[in-house]
Structures are given as C-alpha cells and as structure tokens.
mmCIF file of C-alpha atoms in Angstrom:
data_model
loop_
_atom_site.group_PDB
_atom_site.id
_atom_site.type_symbol
_atom_site.label_atom_id
_atom_site.label_comp_id
_atom_site.label_asym_id
_atom_site.label_seq_id
_atom_site.Cartn_x
_atom_site.Cartn_y
_atom_site.Cartn_z
ATOM 1 C CA UNK A 63 14.705 -19.210 -10.876
ATOM 2 C CA UNK A 64 15.193 -15.781 -9.173
ATOM 3 C CA UNK A 65 19.200 -15.232 -8.207
ATOM 4 C CA UNK A 66 20.107 -13.398 -5.546
ATOM 5 C CA UNK A 67 20.771 -9.857 -7.350
ATOM 6 C CA UNK A 68 17.342 -10.438 -8.806
ATOM 7 C CA UNK A 69 16.190 -10.765 -5.118
ATOM 8 C CA UNK A 70 17.912 -7.810 -3.696
ATOM 9 C CA UNK A 71 16.557 -5.536 -6.386
ATOM 10 C CA UNK A 72 13.037 -6.817 -6.400
ATOM 11 C CA UNK A 73 12.765 -6.472 -2.300
ATOM 12 C CA UNK A 74 14.176 -3.413 -2.560
ATOM 13 C CA UNK A 75 11.707 -2.092 -5.565
ATOM 14 C CA UNK A 76 8.787 -3.837 -3.483
ATOM 15 C CA UNK A 77 9.452 -1.979 -0.341
ATOM 16 C CA UNK A 78 9.597 1.091 -2.175
ATOM 17 C CA UNK A 79 6.362 1.117 -4.512
ATOM 18 C CA UNK A 80 4.319 -0.734 -1.996
ATOM 19 C CA UNK A 81 4.506 2.523 0.316
ATOM 20 C CA UNK A 82 5.049 5.061 -2.504
ATOM 21 C CA UNK A 83 2.046 5.514 -4.268
ATOM 22 C CA UNK A 84 3.305 4.111 -8.023
ATOM 23 C CA UNK A 85 2.132 0.684 -7.635
ATOM 24 C CA UNK A 86 4.551 -2.394 -6.269
ATOM 25 C CA UNK A 87 2.570 -5.083 -8.081
ATOM 26 C CA UNK A 88 2.720 -2.941 -11.763
ATOM 27 C CA UNK A 89 6.885 -2.508 -11.092
ATOM 28 C CA UNK A 90 7.051 -6.187 -10.257
ATOM 29 C CA UNK A 91 5.427 -7.071 -13.769
ATOM 30 C CA UNK A 92 6.869 -4.466 -15.564
ATOM 31 C CA UNK A 93 11.110 -4.422 -14.667
ATOM 32 C CA UNK A 94 11.798 -7.916 -14.711
ATOM 33 C CA UNK A 95 10.372 -7.728 -18.736
ATOM 34 C CA UNK A 96 12.573 -4.059 -18.971
ATOM 35 C CA UNK A 97 15.444 -5.833 -17.504
ATOM 36 C CA UNK A 98 15.391 -8.919 -19.830
ATOM 37 C CA UNK A 99 15.390 -11.520 -16.612
ATOM 38 C CA UNK A 100 13.313 -14.019 -18.278
ATOM 39 C CA UNK A 101 11.416 -14.779 -15.162
ATOM 40 C CA UNK A 102 7.994 -16.484 -15.538
ATOM 41 C CA UNK A 103 5.521 -14.147 -13.315
ATOM 42 C CA UNK A 104 3.304 -16.808 -13.015
ATOM 43 C CA UNK A 105 5.571 -19.745 -12.050
ATOM 44 C CA UNK A 106 4.573 -20.516 -8.106
ATOM 45 C CA UNK A 107 8.547 -20.065 -7.197
ATOM 46 C CA UNK A 108 7.747 -16.255 -8.465
ATOM 47 C CA UNK A 109 4.203 -15.263 -6.562
ATOM 48 C CA UNK A 110 5.907 -16.865 -3.293
ATOM 49 C CA UNK A 111 8.864 -14.597 -3.497
ATOM 50 C CA UNK A 112 6.024 -11.736 -3.911
ATOM 51 C CA UNK A 113 4.391 -13.191 -1.147
ATOM 52 C CA UNK A 114 7.404 -13.097 1.025
ATOM 53 C CA UNK A 115 8.387 -9.269 0.319
ATOM 54 C CA UNK A 116 4.762 -8.348 0.751
ATOM 55 C CA UNK A 117 4.481 -10.021 4.718
ATOM 56 C CA UNK A 118 8.056 -8.328 5.147
ATOM 57 C CA UNK A 119 6.239 -4.850 4.380
ATOM 58 C CA UNK A 120 3.370 -5.732 6.324
ATOM 59 C CA UNK A 121 5.440 -6.676 9.508
ATOM 60 C CA UNK A 122 7.685 -3.549 9.046
ATOM 61 C CA UNK A 123 4.628 -1.305 9.132
ATOM 62 C CA UNK A 124 3.113 -3.082 11.823
ATOM 63 C CA UNK A 125 6.065 -2.265 14.002
ATOM 64 C CA UNK A 126 6.789 1.313 12.366
ATOM 65 C CA UNK A 127 3.267 2.027 14.000
ATOM 66 C CA UNK A 128 3.566 -0.404 17.254
ATOM 67 C CA UNK A 129 2.307 2.474 19.137
ATOM 68 C CA UNK A 130 -0.430 3.250 17.545
ATOM 69 C CA UNK A 131 -1.550 -0.256 17.145
ATOM 70 C CA UNK A 132 -1.183 -0.940 21.025
ATOM 71 C CA UNK A 133 -3.499 2.129 21.469
ATOM 72 C CA UNK A 134 -5.799 0.715 19.035
ATOM 73 C CA UNK A 135 -6.514 -2.674 19.980
ATOM 74 C CA UNK A 136 -7.082 -0.719 23.771
ATOM 75 C CA UNK A 137 -9.764 0.949 21.984
ATOM 76 C CA UNK A 138 -11.230 -1.525 20.251
ATOM 77 C CA UNK A 139 -11.526 -3.925 23.710
ATOM 78 C CA UNK A 140 -13.121 -1.026 25.684
ATOM 79 C CA UNK A 141 -15.742 -0.549 22.889
ATOM 80 C CA UNK A 142 -16.491 -3.964 22.869
ATOM 81 C CA UNK A 143 -16.386 -3.988 26.792
ATOM 82 C CA UNK A 144 -18.599 -0.709 27.236
ATOM 83 C CA UNK A 145 -20.660 -1.533 23.936
ATOM 84 C CA UNK A 146 -20.287 1.756 22.803
ATOM 85 C CA UNK A 147 -17.865 4.189 21.254
ATOM 86 C CA UNK A 148 -17.519 6.705 23.353
ATOM 87 C CA UNK A 149 -17.189 10.155 21.217
ATOM 88 C CA UNK A 150 -13.446 11.356 23.157
ATOM 89 C CA UNK A 151 -12.060 7.881 22.491
ATOM 90 C CA UNK A 152 -9.936 8.568 19.514
ATOM 91 C CA UNK A 153 -8.141 5.092 19.143
ATOM 92 C CA UNK A 154 -11.930 2.792 19.523
ATOM 93 C CA UNK A 155 -13.144 5.056 16.545
ATOM 94 C CA UNK A 156 -10.038 4.745 14.876
ATOM 95 C CA UNK A 157 -9.803 1.139 15.116
ATOM 96 C CA UNK A 158 -13.116 0.639 14.034
ATOM 97 C CA UNK A 159 -12.599 2.764 11.205
ATOM 98 C CA UNK A 160 -9.518 0.590 10.145
ATOM 99 C CA UNK A 161 -11.801 -2.608 10.352
ATOM 100 C CA UNK A 162 -14.400 -1.436 8.398
ATOM 101 C CA UNK A 163 -11.969 -0.041 5.578
ATOM 102 C CA UNK A 164 -10.449 -3.919 5.850
ATOM 103 C CA UNK A 165 -13.615 -5.427 5.253
ATOM 104 C CA UNK A 166 -14.287 -4.214 1.555
ATOM 105 C CA UNK A 167 -10.746 -4.592 0.149
ATOM 106 C CA UNK A 168 -10.713 -8.241 1.625
ATOM 107 C CA UNK A 169 -14.315 -9.764 0.300
ATOM 108 C CA UNK A 170 -12.779 -7.896 -3.136
ATOM 109 C CA UNK A 171 -9.580 -9.369 -2.611
ATOM 110 C CA UNK A 172 -10.711 -12.827 -2.049
ATOM 111 C CA UNK A 173 -13.027 -13.050 -4.946
ATOM 112 C CA UNK A 174 -11.651 -11.310 -7.573
ATOM 113 C CA UNK A 175 -7.633 -11.467 -7.203
ATOM 114 C CA UNK A 176 -7.003 -14.423 -9.121
ATOM 115 C CA UNK A 177 -9.405 -13.838 -12.112
ATOM 116 C CA UNK A 178 -7.854 -9.798 -12.304
ATOM 117 C CA UNK A 179 -4.379 -10.812 -12.175
ATOM 118 C CA UNK A 180 -4.736 -13.530 -15.032
ATOM 119 C CA UNK A 181 -6.601 -10.907 -17.395
ATOM 120 C CA UNK A 182 -4.520 -8.218 -16.249
ATOM 121 C CA UNK A 183 -0.810 -9.520 -15.482
ATOM 122 C CA UNK A 184 0.825 -8.570 -18.162
ATOM 123 C CA UNK A 185 3.552 -5.633 -18.719
ATOM 124 C CA UNK A 186 1.806 -3.840 -21.610
ATOM 125 C CA UNK A 187 -1.397 -3.909 -19.415
ATOM 126 C CA UNK A 188 0.545 -2.720 -15.935
ATOM 127 C CA UNK A 189 2.210 -0.179 -17.691
ATOM 128 C CA UNK A 190 -1.105 1.364 -19.500
ATOM 129 C CA UNK A 191 -2.802 0.940 -15.628
ATOM 130 C CA UNK A 192 0.051 3.095 -14.200
ATOM 131 C CA UNK A 193 -0.392 5.937 -16.753
ATOM 132 C CA UNK A 194 -4.053 5.473 -14.970
ATOM 133 C CA UNK A 195 -2.654 5.275 -11.782
ATOM 134 C CA UNK A 196 -1.144 8.724 -12.334
ATOM 135 C CA UNK A 197 -4.352 10.277 -13.649
ATOM 136 C CA UNK A 198 -6.025 8.983 -10.642
ATOM 137 C CA UNK A 199 -3.576 10.893 -8.103
ATOM 138 C CA UNK A 200 -3.841 13.972 -10.590
ATOM 139 C CA UNK A 201 -7.281 14.316 -10.232
ATOM 140 C CA UNK A 202 -7.656 13.673 -6.453
ATOM 141 C CA UNK A 203 -5.313 16.713 -5.593
ATOM 142 C CA UNK A 204 -7.176 18.829 -8.280
ATOM 143 C CA UNK A 205 -10.679 17.868 -6.750
ATOM 144 C CA UNK A 206 -9.476 18.120 -3.427
ATOM 145 C CA UNK A 207 -7.894 21.547 -4.389
ATOM 146 C CA UNK A 208 -11.328 22.767 -5.387
ATOM 147 C CA UNK A 209 -13.010 22.031 -1.945
ATOM 148 C CA UNK A 210 -12.915 24.311 1.091
ATOM 149 C CA UNK A 211 -10.430 22.829 3.592
ATOM 150 C CA UNK A 212 -10.010 23.340 6.904
ATOM 151 C CA UNK A 213 -6.405 24.668 7.854
ATOM 152 C CA UNK A 214 -4.600 22.272 9.041
ATOM 153 C CA UNK A 215 -1.410 21.929 11.561
ATOM 154 C CA UNK A 216 1.770 20.898 9.488
ATOM 155 C CA UNK A 217 4.112 18.571 11.745
ATOM 156 C CA UNK A 218 1.385 17.469 14.212
ATOM 157 C CA UNK A 219 2.157 15.045 16.449
ATOM 158 C CA UNK A 220 1.137 11.323 16.038
ATOM 159 C CA UNK A 221 -1.602 11.781 18.782
ATOM 160 C CA UNK A 222 -3.263 15.123 16.591
ATOM 161 C CA UNK A 223 -3.012 13.178 13.634
ATOM 162 C CA UNK A 224 -5.162 10.073 14.670
ATOM 163 C CA UNK A 225 -7.828 12.519 16.485
ATOM 164 C CA UNK A 226 -8.150 13.899 12.611
ATOM 165 C CA UNK A 227 -8.322 10.700 11.442
ATOM 166 C CA UNK A 228 -10.590 9.333 14.039
ATOM 167 C CA UNK A 229 -13.267 12.203 12.309
ATOM 168 C CA UNK A 230 -13.780 10.405 9.520
ATOM 169 C CA UNK A 231 -17.203 9.139 9.038
ATOM 170 C CA UNK A 232 -18.074 5.451 8.605
ATOM 171 C CA UNK A 233 -19.116 6.019 5.340
ATOM 172 C CA UNK A 234 -15.829 7.503 4.177
ATOM 173 C CA UNK A 235 -13.648 4.796 5.712
ATOM 174 C CA UNK A 236 -15.987 2.313 3.396
ATOM 175 C CA UNK A 237 -14.855 4.267 0.560
ATOM 176 C CA UNK A 238 -11.180 4.362 1.340
ATOM 177 C CA UNK A 239 -11.056 0.859 2.301
ATOM 178 C CA UNK A 240 -12.942 0.122 -1.172
ATOM 179 C CA UNK A 241 -10.686 1.977 -3.310
ATOM 180 C CA UNK A 242 -7.705 0.055 -2.452
ATOM 181 C CA UNK A 243 -9.249 -2.950 -3.916
ATOM 182 C CA UNK A 244 -8.197 -1.021 -7.058
ATOM 183 C CA UNK A 245 -4.576 -2.473 -6.274
ATOM 184 C CA UNK A 246 -5.601 -5.938 -7.354
ATOM 185 C CA UNK A 247 -4.887 -4.419 -11.228
ATOM 186 C CA UNK A 248 -1.429 -4.199 -11.852
ATOM 187 C CA UNK A 249 -0.527 -0.243 -12.047
ATOM 188 C CA UNK A 250 -2.687 0.579 -9.517
ATOM 189 C CA UNK A 251 -1.214 1.649 -6.687
ATOM 190 C CA UNK A 252 -2.644 0.424 -3.346
ATOM 191 C CA UNK A 253 -1.541 3.442 -1.268
ATOM 192 C CA UNK A 254 -2.195 5.794 -4.038
ATOM 193 C CA UNK A 255 -5.643 4.701 -4.589
ATOM 194 C CA UNK A 256 -6.451 4.940 -0.644
ATOM 195 C CA UNK A 257 -4.629 8.308 -0.077
ATOM 196 C CA UNK A 258 -6.329 9.693 -2.888
ATOM 197 C CA UNK A 259 -9.907 8.646 -1.358
ATOM 198 C CA UNK A 260 -8.250 10.188 2.071
ATOM 199 C CA UNK A 261 -7.689 13.525 0.358
ATOM 200 C CA UNK A 262 -11.193 13.429 -1.434
ATOM 201 C CA UNK A 263 -12.940 12.609 2.552
ATOM 202 C CA UNK A 264 -10.896 16.028 3.699
ATOM 203 C CA UNK A 265 -7.919 14.392 5.185
ATOM 204 C CA UNK A 266 -4.765 16.572 4.451
ATOM 205 C CA UNK A 267 -2.036 14.621 2.573
ATOM 206 C CA UNK A 268 -0.056 13.768 5.667
ATOM 207 C CA UNK A 269 -2.936 12.197 7.530
ATOM 208 C CA UNK A 270 -4.224 10.330 4.228
ATOM 209 C CA UNK A 271 -0.672 8.909 3.647
ATOM 210 C CA UNK A 272 -0.899 8.037 7.820
ATOM 211 C CA UNK A 273 -4.333 6.183 7.410
ATOM 212 C CA UNK A 274 -3.361 4.772 4.362
ATOM 213 C CA UNK A 275 -0.056 2.731 5.839
ATOM 214 C CA UNK A 276 -2.206 1.730 8.674
ATOM 215 C CA UNK A 277 -5.155 0.506 6.944
ATOM 216 C CA UNK A 278 -2.378 -1.386 4.464
ATOM 217 C CA UNK A 279 -0.954 -3.065 7.259
ATOM 218 C CA UNK A 280 -4.144 -5.912 8.182
ATOM 219 C CA UNK A 281 -4.923 -6.105 4.529
ATOM 220 C CA UNK A 282 -1.109 -6.743 2.988
ATOM 221 C CA UNK A 283 -0.143 -8.899 6.155
ATOM 222 C CA UNK A 284 -3.882 -11.132 6.126
ATOM 223 C CA UNK A 285 -2.931 -11.625 2.409
ATOM 224 C CA UNK A 286 0.236 -12.856 2.530
ATOM 225 C CA UNK A 287 0.026 -15.193 6.284
ATOM 226 C CA UNK A 288 -3.468 -16.718 3.966
ATOM 227 C CA UNK A 289 -0.409 -17.839 1.505
ATOM 228 C CA UNK A 290 2.366 -19.044 3.968
ATOM 229 C CA UNK A 291 1.470 -22.897 3.109
ATOM 230 C CA UNK A 292 2.924 -22.365 -0.238
ATOM 231 C CA UNK A 293 5.407 -20.450 1.045
ATOM 232 C CA UNK A 294 7.021 -23.273 3.132
ATOM 233 C CA UNK A 295 5.980 -26.122 0.937
ATOM 234 C CA UNK A 296 8.668 -28.498 0.095
ATOM 235 C CA UNK A 297 8.842 -27.453 -3.002
ATOM 236 C CA UNK A 298 10.003 -24.489 -2.195
ATOM 237 C CA UNK A 299 12.810 -25.249 -0.057
ATOM 238 C CA UNK A 300 15.499 -24.650 -2.334
ATOM 239 C CA UNK A 301 14.209 -20.937 -2.919
ATOM 240 C CA UNK A 302 14.000 -20.096 0.774
ATOM 241 C CA UNK A 303 17.401 -18.136 0.837
ATOM 242 C CA UNK A 304 16.270 -16.413 -1.969
ATOM 243 C CA UNK A 305 12.925 -15.435 -0.650
ATOM 244 C CA UNK A 306 14.560 -14.188 2.933
ATOM 245 C CA UNK A 307 16.821 -12.058 1.174
ATOM 246 C CA UNK A 308 13.962 -10.035 -0.869
ATOM 247 C CA UNK A 309 12.018 -10.392 2.216
ATOM 248 C CA UNK A 310 14.840 -8.777 4.026
ATOM 249 C CA UNK A 311 15.399 -6.045 1.672
ATOM 250 C CA UNK A 312 11.664 -5.226 1.014
ATOM 251 C CA UNK A 313 11.653 -4.587 5.117
ATOM 252 C CA UNK A 314 14.436 -2.322 5.009
ATOM 253 C CA UNK A 315 13.128 -0.402 2.047
ATOM 254 C CA UNK A 316 9.873 -0.133 3.580
ATOM 255 C CA UNK A 317 11.259 1.203 6.403
ATOM 256 C CA UNK A 318 12.685 3.913 4.927
ATOM 257 C CA UNK A 319 9.858 4.656 2.533
ATOM 258 C CA UNK A 320 7.345 5.012 5.235
ATOM 259 C CA UNK A 321 9.836 6.907 7.546
ATOM 260 C CA UNK A 322 10.335 9.364 4.188
ATOM 261 C CA UNK A 323 6.541 9.705 2.706
ATOM 262 C CA UNK A 324 5.087 10.861 6.621
ATOM 263 C CA UNK A 325 7.640 13.623 6.447
ATOM 264 C CA UNK A 326 7.528 14.341 2.686
ATOM 265 C CA UNK A 327 3.644 14.789 2.900
ATOM 266 C CA UNK A 328 3.935 16.949 5.919
ATOM 267 C CA UNK A 329 4.573 20.010 3.251
ATOM 268 C CA UNK A 330 4.310 18.416 0.277
ATOM 269 C CA UNK A 331 1.386 16.326 -2.165
ATOM 270 C CA UNK A 332 0.419 13.514 -4.249
ATOM 271 C CA UNK A 333 1.574 15.672 -7.824
ATOM 272 C CA UNK A 334 5.228 14.509 -8.141
ATOM 273 C CA UNK A 335 4.138 10.531 -8.003
ATOM 274 C CA UNK A 336 1.340 11.556 -10.430
ATOM 275 C CA UNK A 337 3.654 12.802 -12.953
ATOM 276 C CA UNK A 338 6.195 9.785 -12.595
ATOM 277 C CA UNK A 339 3.266 7.575 -13.417
ATOM 278 C CA UNK A 340 1.647 9.167 -16.103
ATOM 279 C CA UNK A 341 5.557 10.074 -17.817
ATOM 280 C CA UNK A 342 6.765 6.658 -16.656
ATOM 281 C CA UNK A 343 3.805 4.426 -17.433
ATOM 282 C CA UNK A 344 4.110 5.965 -20.973
ATOM 283 C CA UNK A 345 7.418 5.484 -21.314
ATOM 284 C CA UNK A 346 7.032 1.561 -20.381
ATOM 285 C CA UNK A 347 4.062 1.228 -22.608
ATOM 286 C CA UNK A 348 6.329 2.222 -25.526
ATOM 287 C CA UNK A 349 9.392 0.024 -24.126
ATOM 288 C CA UNK A 350 7.289 -2.745 -24.198
ATOM 289 C CA UNK A 351 5.557 -2.386 -27.351
ATOM 290 C CA UNK A 352 8.917 -2.409 -28.799
ATOM 291 C CA UNK A 353 10.551 -5.562 -27.049
ATOM 292 C CA UNK A 354 6.864 -7.571 -27.783
#
C-alpha cells in the first residue's frame, strides 16, 4: 500500500521525470527500492497509482498547449473538409504529423507493453537502461552537431516554432513517433527518445522538446484513459485519496517542468540530462547490486 508521503514523492517524481528526458518509469522502478519502501511494483494498486499520475500529466500538457491544440484541431478539420493540406496551413500539417507520430507508438505499446515490462521491470535492469538512455542522448547531440544545421531564432514565438516543426516530413514524424515506443523499457525516456529523434530530423533543441511534448499528450492520455476502469474499480475505493494526492502532485510538477524545459532548451542541449542518466544510472546499478 502507498501512503500519503510516498504518494507526494512519487507524484512529484513522475511529473518531473515524465518530461525531463530521464525516464519516469525507470525512476518509478528504482527509487522505491532505493528508499526501502518495500512496494510491490506489480500489484494493482501501484500500477493504478501510476495510471493516475500519468493521466494528470497528460491533462496538464493538454492545457499547457491548449492554444496549439485548438489550432491543430481546426487545421485537421480544414484538411478533412477540403480533402487536402494547404502548403501554407501550418496547423493542418502539424496535426497530421502528430497523428502519424502517434500511430506507431500506440500500436507497439498495445502489443508489447505487458511482455516488455514483465521482462524488464526490475530496478537493476531499469538502472542499466538509464545508462543506455544517457548514451542515446549523447549520441543524438553528437550526431546532430556533425550535420549542417540551418540557423534558428532563439526565443521564437510559439507560432514560429510550430511552423518550423511543420516542415518535418511524414517519414521523420513516423520515426520520431516510433522512437517513443522505446520508453516501454524502464530506464529509457519517452521525451528523451522523441527529442533525440527530433534533433536527428533537423529540429533545434527547443522545437524538438515542443514536438515531443505535443506528441506525448495523446500517447500518455490515451494509455491512461484505456486503464481508467481499473482505476475506478470497487477494489480501489480505499486507495483513491492516495491516487488523487499523487495525481495533483504530478500535475503541478508537470506544469513547472514543461515551463522550465521549454525555456531551458532555448539555449541549452540534452547533455546535462545525458550526464545524469549515465552517472546516475551507474550509481543506481551498483546500489541495486549491493542491496540485492
């Protein structure tokens, strides 16, 4: 059973690490073991707690980018009505790129989520894959630096950022969306994988983060909504107060994490998160070995 203090810590942790490219699932597996909480991470109440915090994160992301989502829905409507995408219609193009990017992660997630987590959901393995996550981030920044990049304006408006993102090809959007599926492995970050894909597709760090957050909203939200019946089952009645506290903490943390990261990536790169993932993952791995 998760108590209120654990719910607060886990909720804040999920809200931050879901958006920071350092793997929320990996930390949800590692830190309860590190703190000696003795939680059964395969028990229904623990999984439902994670559902509640993920749903809160998705709702916060939706409202954070509400203006974008309104324009995206309008753009998709125009393209369906006209049966074409106008070359000048930024939000119609962005909307379809998000649809294309969502499909592979959704299919892979439905097909492989349970077997992957059953196989790899141990703190030791999560720590090892956190190191892999860091190496992915390092590689993305290094490979991007070798490519010839067009200059981009810093502190660009949201509209200018969306227009830049909308220049992606559908193949690149498909690749970025597929990269998100790697987050099924505890230790591999959803935002980190999609941001790495965005960098390698020619986006700058700020726009790669923006596209990652937009792409994460339907993926996280849909996955959580599909599991809502379990969250509201009679067996969970005694746990709902804890779920609510965790969800509120996750939502608050997610709001500030999104705001911070969008500003952070205006001038900075993934390198600090890569360093943390490699060093932190290695430390956690050794600690997990020592703790047994």
